[in-house]
PDB file of C-alpha atoms in Angstrom:
ATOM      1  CA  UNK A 975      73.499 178.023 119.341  1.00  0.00           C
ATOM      2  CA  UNK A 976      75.157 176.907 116.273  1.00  0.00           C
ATOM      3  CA  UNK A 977      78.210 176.010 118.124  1.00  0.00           C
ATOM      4  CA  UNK A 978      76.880 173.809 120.488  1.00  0.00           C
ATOM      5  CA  UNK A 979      75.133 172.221 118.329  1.00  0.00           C
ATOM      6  CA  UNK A 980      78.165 171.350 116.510  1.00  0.00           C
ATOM      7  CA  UNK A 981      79.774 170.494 119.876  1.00  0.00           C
ATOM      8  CA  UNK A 982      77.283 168.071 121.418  1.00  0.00           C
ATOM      9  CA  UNK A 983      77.070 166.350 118.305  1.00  0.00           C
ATOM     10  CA  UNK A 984      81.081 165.941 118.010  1.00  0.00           C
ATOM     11  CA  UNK A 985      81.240 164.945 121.700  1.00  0.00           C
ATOM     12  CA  UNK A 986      78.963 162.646 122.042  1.00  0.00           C
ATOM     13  CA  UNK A 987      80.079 160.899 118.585  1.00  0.00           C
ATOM     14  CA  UNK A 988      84.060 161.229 120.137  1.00  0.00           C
ATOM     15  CA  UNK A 989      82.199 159.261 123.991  1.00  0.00           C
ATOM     16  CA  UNK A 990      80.102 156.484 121.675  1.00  0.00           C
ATOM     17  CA  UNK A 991      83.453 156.178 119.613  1.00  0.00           C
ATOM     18  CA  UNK A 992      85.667 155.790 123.197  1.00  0.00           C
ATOM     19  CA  UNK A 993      82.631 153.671 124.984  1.00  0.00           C
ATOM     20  CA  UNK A 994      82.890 150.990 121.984  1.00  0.00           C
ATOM     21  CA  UNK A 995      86.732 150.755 122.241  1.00  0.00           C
ATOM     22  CA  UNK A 996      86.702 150.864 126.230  1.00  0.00           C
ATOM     23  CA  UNK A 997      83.881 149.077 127.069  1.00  0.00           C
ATOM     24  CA  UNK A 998      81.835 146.980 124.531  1.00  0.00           C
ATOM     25  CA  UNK A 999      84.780 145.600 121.933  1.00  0.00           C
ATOM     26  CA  UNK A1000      84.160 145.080 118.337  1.00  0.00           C
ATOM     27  CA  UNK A1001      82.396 146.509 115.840  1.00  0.00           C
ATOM     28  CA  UNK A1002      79.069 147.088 117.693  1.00  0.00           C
ATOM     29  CA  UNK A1003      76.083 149.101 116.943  1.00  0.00           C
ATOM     30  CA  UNK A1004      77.186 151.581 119.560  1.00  0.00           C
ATOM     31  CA  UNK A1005      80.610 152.109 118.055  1.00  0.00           C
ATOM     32  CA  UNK A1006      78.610 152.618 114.294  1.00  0.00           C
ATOM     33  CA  UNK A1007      75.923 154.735 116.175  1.00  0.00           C
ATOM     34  CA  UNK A1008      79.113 156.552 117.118  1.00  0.00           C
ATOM     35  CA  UNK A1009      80.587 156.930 114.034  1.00  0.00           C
ATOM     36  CA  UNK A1010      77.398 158.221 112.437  1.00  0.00           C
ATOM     37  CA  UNK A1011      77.058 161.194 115.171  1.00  0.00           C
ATOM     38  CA  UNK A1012      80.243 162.364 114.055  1.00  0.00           C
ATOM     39  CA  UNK A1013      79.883 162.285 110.791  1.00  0.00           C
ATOM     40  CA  UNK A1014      76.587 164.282 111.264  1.00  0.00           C
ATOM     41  CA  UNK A1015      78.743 166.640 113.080  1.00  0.00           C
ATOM     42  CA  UNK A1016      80.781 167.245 110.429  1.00  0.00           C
ATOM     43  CA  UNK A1017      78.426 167.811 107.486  1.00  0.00           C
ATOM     44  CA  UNK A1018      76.287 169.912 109.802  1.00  0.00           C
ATOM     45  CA  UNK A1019      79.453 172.217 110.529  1.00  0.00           C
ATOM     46  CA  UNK A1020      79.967 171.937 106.351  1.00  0.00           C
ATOM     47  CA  UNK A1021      76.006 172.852 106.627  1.00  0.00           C
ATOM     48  CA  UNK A1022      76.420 175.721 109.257  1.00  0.00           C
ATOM     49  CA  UNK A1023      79.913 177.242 108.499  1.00  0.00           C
ATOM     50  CA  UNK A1024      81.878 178.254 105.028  1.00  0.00           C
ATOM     51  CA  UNK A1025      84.235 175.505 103.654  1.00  0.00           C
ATOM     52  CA  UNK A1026      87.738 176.549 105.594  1.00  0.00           C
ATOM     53  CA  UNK A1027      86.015 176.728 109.119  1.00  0.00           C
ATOM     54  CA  UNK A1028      84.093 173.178 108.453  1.00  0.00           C
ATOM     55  CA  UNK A1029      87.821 171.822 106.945  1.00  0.00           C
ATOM     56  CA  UNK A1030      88.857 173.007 110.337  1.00  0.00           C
ATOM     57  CA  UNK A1031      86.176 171.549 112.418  1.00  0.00           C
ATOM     58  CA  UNK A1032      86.632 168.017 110.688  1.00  0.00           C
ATOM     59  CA  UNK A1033      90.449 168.391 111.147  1.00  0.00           C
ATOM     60  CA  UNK A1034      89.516 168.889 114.785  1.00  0.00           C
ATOM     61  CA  UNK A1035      86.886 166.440 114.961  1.00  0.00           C
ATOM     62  CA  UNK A1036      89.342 163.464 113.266  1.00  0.00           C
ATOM     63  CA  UNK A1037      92.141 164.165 115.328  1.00  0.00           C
ATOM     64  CA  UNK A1038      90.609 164.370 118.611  1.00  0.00           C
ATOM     65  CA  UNK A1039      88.558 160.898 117.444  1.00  0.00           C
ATOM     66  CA  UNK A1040      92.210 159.441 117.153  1.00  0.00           C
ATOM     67  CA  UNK A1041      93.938 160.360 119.976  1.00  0.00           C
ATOM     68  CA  UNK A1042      91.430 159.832 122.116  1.00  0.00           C
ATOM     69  CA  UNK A1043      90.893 155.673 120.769  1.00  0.00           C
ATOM     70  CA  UNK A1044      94.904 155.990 120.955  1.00  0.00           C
ATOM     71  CA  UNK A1045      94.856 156.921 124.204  1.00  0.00           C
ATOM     72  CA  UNK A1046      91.995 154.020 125.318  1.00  0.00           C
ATOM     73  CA  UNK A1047      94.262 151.724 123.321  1.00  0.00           C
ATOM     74  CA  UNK A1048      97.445 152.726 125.332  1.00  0.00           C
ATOM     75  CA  UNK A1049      96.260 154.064 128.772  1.00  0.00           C
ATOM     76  CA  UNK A1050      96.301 150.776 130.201  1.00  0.00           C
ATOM     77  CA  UNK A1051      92.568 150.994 130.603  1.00  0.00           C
ATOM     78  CA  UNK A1052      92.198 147.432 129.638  1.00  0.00           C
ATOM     79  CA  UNK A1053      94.422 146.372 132.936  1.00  0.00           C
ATOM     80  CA  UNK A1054      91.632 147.435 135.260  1.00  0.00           C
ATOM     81  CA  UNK A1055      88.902 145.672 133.387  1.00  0.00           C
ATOM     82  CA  UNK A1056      90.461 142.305 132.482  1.00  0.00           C
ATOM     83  CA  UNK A1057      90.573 139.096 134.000  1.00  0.00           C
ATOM     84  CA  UNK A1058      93.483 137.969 135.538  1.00  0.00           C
ATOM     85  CA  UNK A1059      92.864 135.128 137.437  1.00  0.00           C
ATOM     86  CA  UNK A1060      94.332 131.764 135.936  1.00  0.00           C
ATOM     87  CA  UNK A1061      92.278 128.535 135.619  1.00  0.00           C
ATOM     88  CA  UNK A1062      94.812 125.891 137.322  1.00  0.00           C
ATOM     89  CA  UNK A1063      92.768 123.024 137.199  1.00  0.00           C
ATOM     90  CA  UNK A1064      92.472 120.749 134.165  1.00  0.00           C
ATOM     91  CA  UNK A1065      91.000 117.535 132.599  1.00  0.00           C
ATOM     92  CA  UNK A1066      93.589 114.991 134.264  1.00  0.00           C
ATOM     93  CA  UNK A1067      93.732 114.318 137.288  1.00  0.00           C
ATOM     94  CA  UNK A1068      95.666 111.298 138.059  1.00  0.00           C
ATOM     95  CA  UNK A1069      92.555 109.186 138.943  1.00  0.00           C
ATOM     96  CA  UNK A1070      93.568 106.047 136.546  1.00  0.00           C
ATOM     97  CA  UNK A1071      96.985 106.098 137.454  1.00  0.00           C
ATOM     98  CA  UNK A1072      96.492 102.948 138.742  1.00  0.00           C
ATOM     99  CA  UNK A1073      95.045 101.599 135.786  1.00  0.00           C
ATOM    100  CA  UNK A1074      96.601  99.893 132.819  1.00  0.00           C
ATOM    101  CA  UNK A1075      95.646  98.194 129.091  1.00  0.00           C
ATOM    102  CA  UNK A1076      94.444  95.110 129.253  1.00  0.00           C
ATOM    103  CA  UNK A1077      92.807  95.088 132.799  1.00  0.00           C
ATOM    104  CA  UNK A1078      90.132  92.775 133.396  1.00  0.00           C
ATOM    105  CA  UNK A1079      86.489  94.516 135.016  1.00  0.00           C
ATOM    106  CA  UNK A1080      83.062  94.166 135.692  1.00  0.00           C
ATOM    107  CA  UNK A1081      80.558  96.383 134.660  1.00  0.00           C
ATOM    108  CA  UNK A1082      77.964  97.352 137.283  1.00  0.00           C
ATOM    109  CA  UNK A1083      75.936  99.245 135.062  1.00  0.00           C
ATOM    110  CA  UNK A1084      74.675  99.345 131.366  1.00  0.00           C
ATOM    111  CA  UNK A1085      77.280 100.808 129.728  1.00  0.00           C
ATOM    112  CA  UNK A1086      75.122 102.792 126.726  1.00  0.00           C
ATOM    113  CA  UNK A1087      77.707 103.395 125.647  1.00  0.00           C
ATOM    114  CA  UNK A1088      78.652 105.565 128.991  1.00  0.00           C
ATOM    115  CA  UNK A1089      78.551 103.663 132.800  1.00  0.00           C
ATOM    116  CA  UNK A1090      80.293 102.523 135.483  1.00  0.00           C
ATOM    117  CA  UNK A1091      82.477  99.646 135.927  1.00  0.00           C
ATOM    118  CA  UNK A1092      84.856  98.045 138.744  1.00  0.00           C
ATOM    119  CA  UNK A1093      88.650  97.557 138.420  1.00  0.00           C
ATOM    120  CA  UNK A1094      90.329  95.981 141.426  1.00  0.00           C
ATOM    121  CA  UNK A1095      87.258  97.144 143.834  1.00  0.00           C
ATOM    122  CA  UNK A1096      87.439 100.485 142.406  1.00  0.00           C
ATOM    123  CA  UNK A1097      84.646 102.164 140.759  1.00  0.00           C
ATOM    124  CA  UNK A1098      85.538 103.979 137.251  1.00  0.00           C
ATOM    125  CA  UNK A1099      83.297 105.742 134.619  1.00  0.00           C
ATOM    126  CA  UNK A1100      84.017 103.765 131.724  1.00  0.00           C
ATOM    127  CA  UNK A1101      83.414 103.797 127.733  1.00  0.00           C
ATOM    128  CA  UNK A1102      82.459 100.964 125.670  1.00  0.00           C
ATOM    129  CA  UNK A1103      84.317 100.763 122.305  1.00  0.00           C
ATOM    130  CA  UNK A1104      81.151  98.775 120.735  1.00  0.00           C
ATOM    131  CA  UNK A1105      77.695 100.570 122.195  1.00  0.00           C
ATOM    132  CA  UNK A1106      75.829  98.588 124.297  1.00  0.00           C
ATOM    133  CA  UNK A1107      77.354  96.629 127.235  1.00  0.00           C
ATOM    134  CA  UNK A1108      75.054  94.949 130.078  1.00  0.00           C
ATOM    135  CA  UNK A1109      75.769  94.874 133.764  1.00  0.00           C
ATOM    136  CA  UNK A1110      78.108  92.165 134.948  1.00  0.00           C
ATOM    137  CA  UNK A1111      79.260  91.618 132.195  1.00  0.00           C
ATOM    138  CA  UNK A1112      83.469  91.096 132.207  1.00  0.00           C
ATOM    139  CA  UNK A1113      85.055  94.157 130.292  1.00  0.00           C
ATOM    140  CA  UNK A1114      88.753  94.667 129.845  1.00  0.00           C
ATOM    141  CA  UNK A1115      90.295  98.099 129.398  1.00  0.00           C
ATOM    142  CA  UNK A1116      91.470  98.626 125.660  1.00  0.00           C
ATOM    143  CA  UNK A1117      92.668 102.445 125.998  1.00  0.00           C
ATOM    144  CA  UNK A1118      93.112 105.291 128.376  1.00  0.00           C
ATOM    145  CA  UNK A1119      93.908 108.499 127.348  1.00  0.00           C
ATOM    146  CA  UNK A1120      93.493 111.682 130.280  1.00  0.00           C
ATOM    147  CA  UNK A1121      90.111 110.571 132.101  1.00  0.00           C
ATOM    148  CA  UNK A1122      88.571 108.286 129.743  1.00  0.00           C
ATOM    149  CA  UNK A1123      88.915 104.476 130.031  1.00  0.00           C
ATOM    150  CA  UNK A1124      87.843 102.846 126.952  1.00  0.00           C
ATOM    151  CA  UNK A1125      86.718  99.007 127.217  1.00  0.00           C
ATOM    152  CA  UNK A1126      85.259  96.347 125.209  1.00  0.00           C
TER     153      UNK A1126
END
């Protein structure tokens, strides 16, 4: 009885230790929960056994700990769980290509300091440099940097 005592404690520690490397990364409360399993392992083998069989045991238990979060690390385990698609998209997309400094525009909306304004019959989201802006009112373009067209 003593033995499997000693076992289920040491597995179950060695599956915690492996299911906080494997599946939940970091330092978690599983991975501590499964720290502390082992470690009750251990002193209960120290409790059960004399001093070179529980030396033994803890030998055991720390190598088999260690290989088996070497092997998670180097298994390739992470391959079949991590994301591998690729985001292509971005922030620019060429929209105010056709735009330049010093453009002259109408506003057809508040700008606060966010709205919408017209270049060439064109309608752009627009920024005002100085807050408020009302509607028709003329605006020319002072910067644009990706998607954001800055007027005053």
């Amino acid at each position: 009885m003593t033995i499997l005592v000693l076992s289920s404690l040491l597995l179950i520690g060695l599956i915690l230790m492996l299911v906080e490397v494997l599946f939940v990364p970091g330092t978690t409360i599983v991975g501590i929960f499964g720290l502390i399993v082992s470690v009750i392992g251990v002193v209960y083998a120290f409790i059960s056994f004399d001093a070179e069989v529980a030396w033994w045991i803890t030998s055991l238990a720390i190598i088999l700990n260690l290989a088996a979060i070497g092997y998670g690390f180097s298994s390739g385990v992470w391959n079949r769980f991590s994301l591998k698609s690729v985001i292509q998209g971005g922030a620019y997309d060429g929209r105010t290509d056709s735009l330049q400094v010093g453009m002259p525009g109408k506003t057809i909306s508040d700008l606060k300091p966010i709205g919408k304004a017209s270049f060439k019959d064109v309608i752009y989201e627009v920024k005002s440099e100085s807050g408020f802006i009302p509607v028709e009112t003329e605006v020319t373009i002072i910067k644009i940097e990706n998607n954001k067209i800055i007027v005053k």
